[in-house]
Amino acid sequence: MSNEDSISDNILSLKEKKNAVILAHNYQREEVQDIADYTGDSLELSRTAATTDADVIVFCGVNFMAESASILSPDKIVLLPVMEACCPMADMVTVSGKRKIRNQFPGFKYEDGYTYPADFTLRDIRKRHPGIPVVTYVNTTADVKAESDICCTSANSIKIVESLDTDTVICIPDRNLSAWIEKNSTKKVIAWDGFCHVHDRVTADDVIKAREAHPDAMVLAHPECRMEVLEQADHITSTSGMIRYAKSSDAKEFVIGTETGLLYNLRKENPGKIFYPLRQDMVCPNMKKTSLRSVLHALETMTHQIKVPEEIRVPAKRALDRMLAVI
Ligand code: 13P
Ligand code: SF4
């Protein structure tokens, strides 16, 4: 038996003993996806976290995902195997303080019009636009959700904004998702200037090159990509949306414009089809921090427990529940 197999066996027996469920985002390492009870996109995993009857949720993903699980299921123990697994985009918006990670993104700059720099805060933008609802991508911290009207994910963003009865909405924190929402909904969007460094690095030129290399392939892109990429894609959807689309499509080849971890699941689910990454370097280092060893350690030591203080959890849950009620 390999070392990896014995770690997996230990995880499975501890999981039984502690009545735990393992949730893994579609970007996780292959071996972590294999050990999980459920893999999925942010929306699917939030739903599972809200309805599971397990006592313990081991969340293999990044911190905002474990926080959301704890917000939705406060009576459960929620474990994040690696405390440092964070989402830099989530840290680009704060309720009242300065952005924590400005220097990691030297290219970050002011833009004209309705795009707000990140040393502006959520409270500032609310003050500037009284009465305009704040639609918050789930890739945010719990305190930001707590001061938002409703949450959305990449799978439901259009339906969420259309469910609101104003002509204008504030969308935080992803400028690319916001631009896509504005283009595909009836709403005027006031966008925050955040971005996902994994998706934002892709350009229109990358799509042109991929089409040249794979002329028969369909190009699927995540809405966290830039508009110049989305405009050239054949289909735009969440990570699990890509899995469903590839399964039901007659096409045999696909170029995948999202984090490369999704290719594992796509290939597993579609053995006769071929998948190419849009760019080899679409890798989220934070999503790769969780390993089998860290999952085992989490279950052995019951760490790291993610708990959101009640004064933040209750209003944050309201924003998540509103989203889950729409779709
Ligand atoms: P989805 O899986 O919800 O499409 O999210 C993508 C993502 O970047 C999560 O961090
Ligand atoms: Fe955040 Fe992008 Fe990584 Fe998702 S892929 S966790 S949005 S940095």
PDB file of N, CA and C in Angstrom, residues 188-264:
ATOM      1  N   LYS A 188     -27.715  48.558 -14.323  1.00  0.00           N
ATOM      2  CA  LYS A 188     -26.482  49.352 -14.385  1.00  0.00           C
ATOM      3  C   LYS A 188     -25.659  48.919 -13.165  1.00  0.00           C
ATOM      4  N   VAL A 189     -24.387  48.621 -13.392  1.00  0.00           N
ATOM      5  CA  VAL A 189     -23.580  48.064 -12.304  1.00  0.00           C
ATOM      6  C   VAL A 189     -22.492  49.049 -11.867  1.00  0.00           C
ATOM      7  N   ILE A 190     -22.474  49.346 -10.596  1.00  0.00           N
ATOM      8  CA  ILE A 190     -21.373  50.114 -10.009  1.00  0.00           C
ATOM      9  C   ILE A 190     -20.380  49.063  -9.513  1.00  0.00           C
ATOM     10  N   ALA A 191     -19.202  49.041 -10.143  1.00  0.00           N
ATOM     11  CA  ALA A 191     -18.283  47.918  -9.900  1.00  0.00           C
ATOM     12  C   ALA A 191     -17.130  48.287  -8.986  1.00  0.00           C
ATOM     13  N   TRP A 192     -16.747  47.354  -8.196  1.00  0.00           N
ATOM     14  CA  TRP A 192     -15.523  47.458  -7.396  1.00  0.00           C
ATOM     15  C   TRP A 192     -14.345  47.066  -8.287  1.00  0.00           C
ATOM     16  N   ASP A 193     -13.143  47.517  -7.930  1.00  0.00           N
ATOM     17  CA  ASP A 193     -12.003  47.295  -8.824  1.00  0.00           C
ATOM     18  C   ASP A 193     -11.136  46.099  -8.414  1.00  0.00           C
ATOM     19  N   GLY A 194     -11.759  45.056  -7.875  1.00  0.00           N
ATOM     20  CA  GLY A 194     -10.989  43.866  -7.506  1.00  0.00           C
ATOM     21  C   GLY A 194     -10.899  42.891  -8.671  1.00  0.00           C
ATOM     22  N   PHE A 195     -10.074  41.885  -8.512  1.00  0.00           N
ATOM     23  CA  PHE A 195      -9.928  40.883  -9.577  1.00  0.00           C
ATOM     24  C   PHE A 195      -9.280  39.630  -9.010  1.00  0.00           C
ATOM     25  N   CYS A 196      -9.451  38.530  -9.744  1.00  0.00           N
ATOM     26  CA  CYS A 196      -8.777  37.280  -9.391  1.00  0.00           C
ATOM     27  C   CYS A 196      -7.492  37.224 -10.219  1.00  0.00           C
ATOM     28  N   HIS A 197      -6.358  37.142  -9.560  1.00  0.00           N
ATOM     29  CA  HIS A 197      -5.089  37.195 -10.293  1.00  0.00           C
ATOM     30  C   HIS A 197      -4.906  35.987 -11.215  1.00  0.00           C
ATOM     31  N   VAL A 198      -5.614  34.896 -10.956  1.00  0.00           N
ATOM     32  CA  VAL A 198      -5.487  33.702 -11.804  1.00  0.00           C
ATOM     33  C   VAL A 198      -6.226  33.911 -13.136  1.00  0.00           C
ATOM     34  N   HIS A 199      -7.404  34.498 -13.063  1.00  0.00           N
ATOM     35  CA  HIS A 199      -8.210  34.695 -14.271  1.00  0.00           C
ATOM     36  C   HIS A 199      -7.878  35.991 -14.995  1.00  0.00           C
ATOM     37  N   ASP A 200      -7.496  37.019 -14.245  1.00  0.00           N
ATOM     38  CA  ASP A 200      -7.285  38.337 -14.853  1.00  0.00           C
ATOM     39  C   ASP A 200      -6.021  38.379 -15.718  1.00  0.00           C
ATOM     40  N   ARG A 201      -5.126  37.401 -15.538  1.00  0.00           N
ATOM     41  CA  ARG A 201      -3.886  37.418 -16.327  1.00  0.00           C
ATOM     42  C   ARG A 201      -4.110  36.979 -17.781  1.00  0.00           C
ATOM     43  N   VAL A 202      -5.251  36.363 -18.053  1.00  0.00           N
ATOM     44  CA  VAL A 202      -5.513  35.846 -19.398  1.00  0.00           C
ATOM     45  C   VAL A 202      -5.945  36.990 -20.315  1.00  0.00           C
ATOM     46  N   THR A 203      -5.446  36.979 -21.566  1.00  0.00           N
ATOM     47  CA  THR A 203      -5.783  38.048 -22.510  1.00  0.00           C
ATOM     48  C   THR A 203      -6.469  37.468 -23.752  1.00  0.00           C
ATOM     49  N   ALA A 204      -6.973  38.389 -24.578  1.00  0.00           N
ATOM     50  CA  ALA A 204      -7.611  37.986 -25.838  1.00  0.00           C
ATOM     51  C   ALA A 204      -6.608  37.222 -26.714  1.00  0.00           C
ATOM     52  N   ASP A 205      -5.360  37.641 -26.633  1.00  0.00           N
ATOM     53  CA  ASP A 205      -4.309  36.988 -27.410  1.00  0.00           C
ATOM     54  C   ASP A 205      -4.174  35.499 -27.033  1.00  0.00           C
ATOM     55  N   ASP A 206      -4.347  35.198 -25.762  1.00  0.00           N
ATOM     56  CA  ASP A 206      -4.285  33.795 -25.330  1.00  0.00           C
ATOM     57  C   ASP A 206      -5.399  32.974 -25.996  1.00  0.00           C
ATOM     58  N   VAL A 207      -6.572  33.595 -26.138  1.00  0.00           N
ATOM     59  CA  VAL A 207      -7.691  32.865 -26.770  1.00  0.00           C
ATOM     60  C   VAL A 207      -7.382  32.646 -28.249  1.00  0.00           C
ATOM     61  N   ILE A 208      -6.829  33.679 -28.885  1.00  0.00           N
ATOM     62  CA  ILE A 208      -6.487  33.550 -30.322  1.00  0.00           C
ATOM     63  C   ILE A 208      -5.478  32.407 -30.508  1.00  0.00           C
ATOM     64  N   LYS A 209      -4.461  32.394 -29.651  1.00  0.00           N
ATOM     65  CA  LYS A 209      -3.436  31.339 -29.757  1.00  0.00           C
ATOM     66  C   LYS A 209      -4.045  29.954 -29.508  1.00  0.00           C
ATOM     67  N   ALA A 210      -4.934  29.863 -28.530  1.00  0.00           N
ATOM     68  CA  ALA A 210      -5.552  28.563 -28.212  1.00  0.00           C
ATOM     69  C   ALA A 210      -6.408  28.085 -29.382  1.00  0.00           C
ATOM     70  N   ARG A 211      -7.101  29.021 -30.014  1.00  0.00           N
ATOM     71  CA  ARG A 211      -7.945  28.625 -31.169  1.00  0.00           C
ATOM     72  C   ARG A 211      -7.071  28.176 -32.341  1.00  0.00           C
ATOM     73  N   GLU A 212      -5.932  28.835 -32.504  1.00  0.00           N
ATOM     74  CA  GLU A 212      -5.021  28.410 -33.577  1.00  0.00           C
ATOM     75  C   GLU A 212      -4.506  26.996 -33.306  1.00  0.00           C
ATOM     76  N   ALA A 213      -4.159  26.738 -32.040  1.00  0.00           N
ATOM     77  CA  ALA A 213      -3.600  25.429 -31.679  1.00  0.00           C
ATOM     78  C   ALA A 213      -4.671  24.331 -31.706  1.00  0.00           C
ATOM     79  N   HIS A 214      -5.923  24.697 -31.388  1.00  0.00           N
ATOM     80  CA  HIS A 214      -6.996  23.690 -31.280  1.00  0.00           C
ATOM     81  C   HIS A 214      -8.239  24.194 -32.022  1.00  0.00           C
ATOM     82  N   PRO A 215      -8.171  24.198 -33.361  1.00  0.00           N
ATOM     83  CA  PRO A 215      -9.250  24.831 -34.140  1.00  0.00           C
ATOM     84  C   PRO A 215     -10.629  24.185 -33.960  1.00  0.00           C
ATOM     85  N   ASP A 216     -10.686  22.916 -33.523  1.00  0.00           N
ATOM     86  CA  ASP A 216     -11.994  22.277 -33.364  1.00  0.00           C
ATOM     87  C   ASP A 216     -12.555  22.403 -31.943  1.00  0.00           C
ATOM     88  N   ALA A 217     -11.784  23.029 -31.070  1.00  0.00           N
ATOM     89  CA  ALA A 217     -12.210  23.062 -29.660  1.00  0.00           C
ATOM     90  C   ALA A 217     -13.163  24.221 -29.386  1.00  0.00           C
ATOM     91  N   MET A 218     -14.081  23.996 -28.431  1.00  0.00           N
ATOM     92  CA  MET A 218     -14.912  25.093 -27.930  1.00  0.00           C
ATOM     93  C   MET A 218     -14.162  25.751 -26.791  1.00  0.00           C
ATOM     94  N   VAL A 219     -14.294  27.063 -26.681  1.00  0.00           N
ATOM     95  CA  VAL A 219     -13.607  27.777 -25.596  1.00  0.00           C
ATOM     96  C   VAL A 219     -14.626  28.105 -24.502  1.00  0.00           C
ATOM     97  N   LEU A 220     -14.375  27.574 -23.304  1.00  0.00           N
ATOM     98  CA  LEU A 220     -15.236  27.866 -22.157  1.00  0.00           C
ATOM     99  C   LEU A 220     -14.468  28.804 -21.220  1.00  0.00           C
ATOM    100  N   ALA A 221     -15.112  29.864 -20.752  1.00  0.00           N
ATOM    101  CA  ALA A 221     -14.398  30.815 -19.890  1.00  0.00           C
ATOM    102  C   ALA A 221     -15.199  31.105 -18.628  1.00  0.00           C
ATOM    103  N   HIS A 222     -14.467  31.361 -17.558  1.00  0.00           N
ATOM    104  CA  HIS A 222     -15.093  31.717 -16.284  1.00  0.00           C
ATOM    105  C   HIS A 222     -15.338  33.223 -16.276  1.00  0.00           C
ATOM    106  N   PRO A 223     -16.460  33.679 -15.684  1.00  0.00           N
ATOM    107  CA  PRO A 223     -16.734  35.126 -15.714  1.00  0.00           C
ATOM    108  C   PRO A 223     -15.742  35.973 -14.908  1.00  0.00           C
ATOM    109  N   GLU A 224     -14.793  35.341 -14.215  1.00  0.00           N
ATOM    110  CA  GLU A 224     -13.732  36.128 -13.569  1.00  0.00           C
ATOM    111  C   GLU A 224     -12.664  36.558 -14.582  1.00  0.00           C
ATOM    112  N   CYS A 225     -12.780  36.070 -15.839  1.00  0.00           N
ATOM    113  CA  CYS A 225     -11.832  36.501 -16.886  1.00  0.00           C
ATOM    114  C   CYS A 225     -12.224  37.896 -17.389  1.00  0.00           C
ATOM    115  N   ARG A 226     -11.259  38.560 -18.023  1.00  0.00           N
ATOM    116  CA  ARG A 226     -11.515  39.897 -18.579  1.00  0.00           C
ATOM    117  C   ARG A 226     -12.552  39.837 -19.698  1.00  0.00           C
ATOM    118  N   MET A 227     -13.209  40.975 -19.927  1.00  0.00           N
ATOM    119  CA  MET A 227     -14.230  41.051 -20.982  1.00  0.00           C
ATOM    120  C   MET A 227     -13.638  40.703 -22.352  1.00  0.00           C
ATOM    121  N   GLU A 228     -12.388  41.097 -22.599  1.00  0.00           N
ATOM    122  CA  GLU A 228     -11.783  40.804 -23.913  1.00  0.00           C
ATOM    123  C   GLU A 228     -11.671  39.292 -24.145  1.00  0.00           C
ATOM    124  N   VAL A 229     -11.599  38.529 -23.060  1.00  0.00           N
ATOM    125  CA  VAL A 229     -11.566  37.063 -23.148  1.00  0.00           C
ATOM    126  C   VAL A 229     -12.993  36.526 -23.291  1.00  0.00           C
ATOM    127  N   LEU A 230     -13.885  37.051 -22.456  1.00  0.00           N
ATOM    128  CA  LEU A 230     -15.278  36.568 -22.467  1.00  0.00           C
ATOM    129  C   LEU A 230     -15.927  36.799 -23.840  1.00  0.00           C
ATOM    130  N   GLU A 231     -15.574  37.939 -24.451  1.00  0.00           N
ATOM    131  CA  GLU A 231     -16.169  38.254 -25.761  1.00  0.00           C
ATOM    132  C   GLU A 231     -15.800  37.219 -26.818  1.00  0.00           C
ATOM    133  N   GLN A 232     -14.705  36.539 -26.622  1.00  0.00           N
ATOM    134  CA  GLN A 232     -14.264  35.550 -27.613  1.00  0.00           C
ATOM    135  C   GLN A 232     -14.611  34.113 -27.249  1.00  0.00           C
ATOM    136  N   ALA A 233     -15.177  33.925 -26.063  1.00  0.00           N
ATOM    137  CA  ALA A 233     -15.457  32.551 -25.608  1.00  0.00           C
ATOM    138  C   ALA A 233     -16.755  32.037 -26.226  1.00  0.00           C
ATOM    139  N   ASP A 234     -16.887  30.710 -26.309  1.00  0.00           N
ATOM    140  CA  ASP A 234     -18.132  30.121 -26.810  1.00  0.00           C
ATOM    141  C   ASP A 234     -19.167  30.003 -25.702  1.00  0.00           C
ATOM    142  N   HIS A 235     -18.691  29.835 -24.471  1.00  0.00           N
ATOM    143  CA  HIS A 235     -19.641  29.692 -23.366  1.00  0.00           C
ATOM    144  C   HIS A 235     -18.987  30.206 -22.085  1.00  0.00           C
ATOM    145  N   ILE A 236     -19.783  30.918 -21.266  1.00  0.00           N
ATOM    146  CA  ILE A 236     -19.249  31.517 -20.036  1.00  0.00           C
ATOM    147  C   ILE A 236     -20.058  30.990 -18.864  1.00  0.00           C
ATOM    148  N   THR A 237     -19.375  30.405 -17.894  1.00  0.00           N
ATOM    149  CA  THR A 237     -20.116  29.790 -16.791  1.00  0.00           C
ATOM    150  C   THR A 237     -19.184  29.515 -15.615  1.00  0.00           C
ATOM    151  N   SER A 238     -19.777  29.045 -14.513  1.00  0.00           N
ATOM    152  CA  SER A 238     -19.015  28.689 -13.310  1.00  0.00           C
ATOM    153  C   SER A 238     -18.233  27.391 -13.557  1.00  0.00           C
ATOM    154  N   THR A 239     -17.459  26.977 -12.578  1.00  0.00           N
ATOM    155  CA  THR A 239     -16.659  25.760 -12.767  1.00  0.00           C
ATOM    156  C   THR A 239     -17.556  24.530 -12.981  1.00  0.00           C
ATOM    157  N   SER A 240     -18.573  24.363 -12.123  1.00  0.00           N
ATOM    158  CA  SER A 240     -19.453  23.194 -12.314  1.00  0.00           C
ATOM    159  C   SER A 240     -20.298  23.354 -13.571  1.00  0.00           C
ATOM    160  N   GLY A 241     -20.603  24.610 -13.922  1.00  0.00           N
ATOM    161  CA  GLY A 241     -21.316  24.869 -15.182  1.00  0.00           C
ATOM    162  C   GLY A 241     -20.501  24.340 -16.355  1.00  0.00           C
ATOM    163  N   MET A 242     -19.185  24.469 -16.283  1.00  0.00           N
ATOM    164  CA  MET A 242     -18.328  23.952 -17.365  1.00  0.00           C
ATOM    165  C   MET A 242     -18.411  22.431 -17.439  1.00  0.00           C
ATOM    166  N   ILE A 243     -18.469  21.781 -16.289  1.00  0.00           N
ATOM    167  CA  ILE A 243     -18.566  20.313 -16.281  1.00  0.00           C
ATOM    168  C   ILE A 243     -19.885  19.884 -16.934  1.00  0.00           C
ATOM    169  N   ARG A 244     -20.958  20.547 -16.550  1.00  0.00           N
ATOM    170  CA  ARG A 244     -22.274  20.191 -17.130  1.00  0.00           C
ATOM    171  C   ARG A 244     -22.293  20.462 -18.634  1.00  0.00           C
ATOM    172  N   TYR A 245     -21.719  21.618 -19.021  1.00  0.00           N
ATOM    173  CA  TYR A 245     -21.735  21.999 -20.443  1.00  0.00           C
ATOM    174  C   TYR A 245     -20.943  21.001 -21.277  1.00  0.00           C
ATOM    175  N   ALA A 246     -19.757  20.638 -20.797  1.00  0.00           N
ATOM    176  CA  ALA A 246     -18.902  19.716 -21.565  1.00  0.00           C
ATOM    177  C   ALA A 246     -19.588  18.353 -21.709  1.00  0.00           C
ATOM    178  N   LYS A 247     -20.302  17.943 -20.653  1.00  0.00           N
ATOM    179  CA  LYS A 247     -20.984  16.641 -20.692  1.00  0.00           C
ATOM    180  C   LYS A 247     -22.094  16.633 -21.734  1.00  0.00           C
ATOM    181  N   SER A 248     -22.858  17.723 -21.783  1.00  0.00           N
ATOM    182  CA  SER A 248     -24.033  17.715 -22.658  1.00  0.00           C
ATOM    183  C   SER A 248     -23.704  18.155 -24.088  1.00  0.00           C
ATOM    184  N   SER A 249     -22.522  18.731 -24.303  1.00  0.00           N
ATOM    185  CA  SER A 249     -22.183  19.230 -25.644  1.00  0.00           C
ATOM    186  C   SER A 249     -21.765  18.079 -26.571  1.00  0.00           C
ATOM    187  N   ASP A 250     -22.045  18.257 -27.865  1.00  0.00           N
ATOM    188  CA  ASP A 250     -21.591  17.272 -28.857  1.00  0.00           C
ATOM    189  C   ASP A 250     -20.113  17.460 -29.194  1.00  0.00           C
ATOM    190  N   ALA A 251     -19.557  18.603 -28.827  1.00  0.00           N
ATOM    191  CA  ALA A 251     -18.143  18.873 -29.146  1.00  0.00           C
ATOM    192  C   ALA A 251     -17.250  17.861 -28.433  1.00  0.00           C
ATOM    193  N   LYS A 252     -16.093  17.620 -29.046  1.00  0.00           N
ATOM    194  CA  LYS A 252     -15.175  16.609 -28.492  1.00  0.00           C
ATOM    195  C   LYS A 252     -13.958  17.247 -27.819  1.00  0.00           C
ATOM    196  N   GLU A 253     -13.701  18.531 -28.146  1.00  0.00           N
ATOM    197  CA  GLU A 253     -12.511  19.196 -27.594  1.00  0.00           C
ATOM    198  C   GLU A 253     -12.908  20.533 -26.976  1.00  0.00           C
ATOM    199  N   PHE A 254     -12.254  20.863 -25.873  1.00  0.00           N
ATOM    200  CA  PHE A 254     -12.581  22.097 -25.167  1.00  0.00           C
ATOM    201  C   PHE A 254     -11.310  22.766 -24.654  1.00  0.00           C
ATOM    202  N   VAL A 255     -11.261  24.082 -24.791  1.00  0.00           N
ATOM    203  CA  VAL A 255     -10.209  24.879 -24.148  1.00  0.00           C
ATOM    204  C   VAL A 255     -10.850  25.470 -22.897  1.00  0.00           C
ATOM    205  N   ILE A 256     -10.190  25.267 -21.754  1.00  0.00           N
ATOM    206  CA  ILE A 256     -10.824  25.617 -20.481  1.00  0.00           C
ATOM    207  C   ILE A 256     -10.190  26.870 -19.872  1.00  0.00           C
ATOM    208  N   GLY A 257     -10.986  27.920 -19.808  1.00  0.00           N
ATOM    209  CA  GLY A 257     -10.513  29.202 -19.286  1.00  0.00           C
ATOM    210  C   GLY A 257     -10.845  29.381 -17.822  1.00  0.00           C
ATOM    211  N   THR A 258     -10.259  28.514 -17.013  1.00  0.00           N
ATOM    212  CA  THR A 258     -10.363  28.701 -15.563  1.00  0.00           C
ATOM    213  C   THR A 258      -9.184  27.968 -14.925  1.00  0.00           C
ATOM    214  N   GLU A 259      -9.148  27.940 -13.604  1.00  0.00           N
ATOM    215  CA  GLU A 259      -8.041  27.318 -12.876  1.00  0.00           C
ATOM    216  C   GLU A 259      -7.885  25.857 -13.322  1.00  0.00           C
ATOM    217  N   THR A 260      -6.648  25.418 -13.492  1.00  0.00           N
ATOM    218  CA  THR A 260      -6.404  24.120 -14.133  1.00  0.00           C
ATOM    219  C   THR A 260      -6.882  22.915 -13.304  1.00  0.00           C
ATOM    220  N   GLY A 261      -7.163  23.107 -12.022  1.00  0.00           N
ATOM    221  CA  GLY A 261      -7.667  22.007 -11.197  1.00  0.00           C
ATOM    222  C   GLY A 261      -8.959  21.423 -11.741  1.00  0.00           C
ATOM    223  N   LEU A 262      -9.713  22.235 -12.480  1.00  0.00           N
ATOM    224  CA  LEU A 262     -10.995  21.751 -13.018  1.00  0.00           C
ATOM    225  C   LEU A 262     -10.787  20.676 -14.082  1.00  0.00           C
ATOM    226  N   LEU A 263      -9.626  20.663 -14.717  1.00  0.00           N
ATOM    227  CA  LEU A 263      -9.391  19.702 -15.801  1.00  0.00           C
ATOM    228  C   LEU A 263      -9.493  18.263 -15.304  1.00  0.00           C
ATOM    229  N   TYR A 264      -9.113  18.033 -14.073  1.00  0.00           N
ATOM    230  CA  TYR A 264      -9.149  16.673 -13.515  1.00  0.00           C
ATOM    231  C   TYR A 264     -10.577  16.115 -13.561  1.00  0.00           C
TER     232      TYR A 264
END
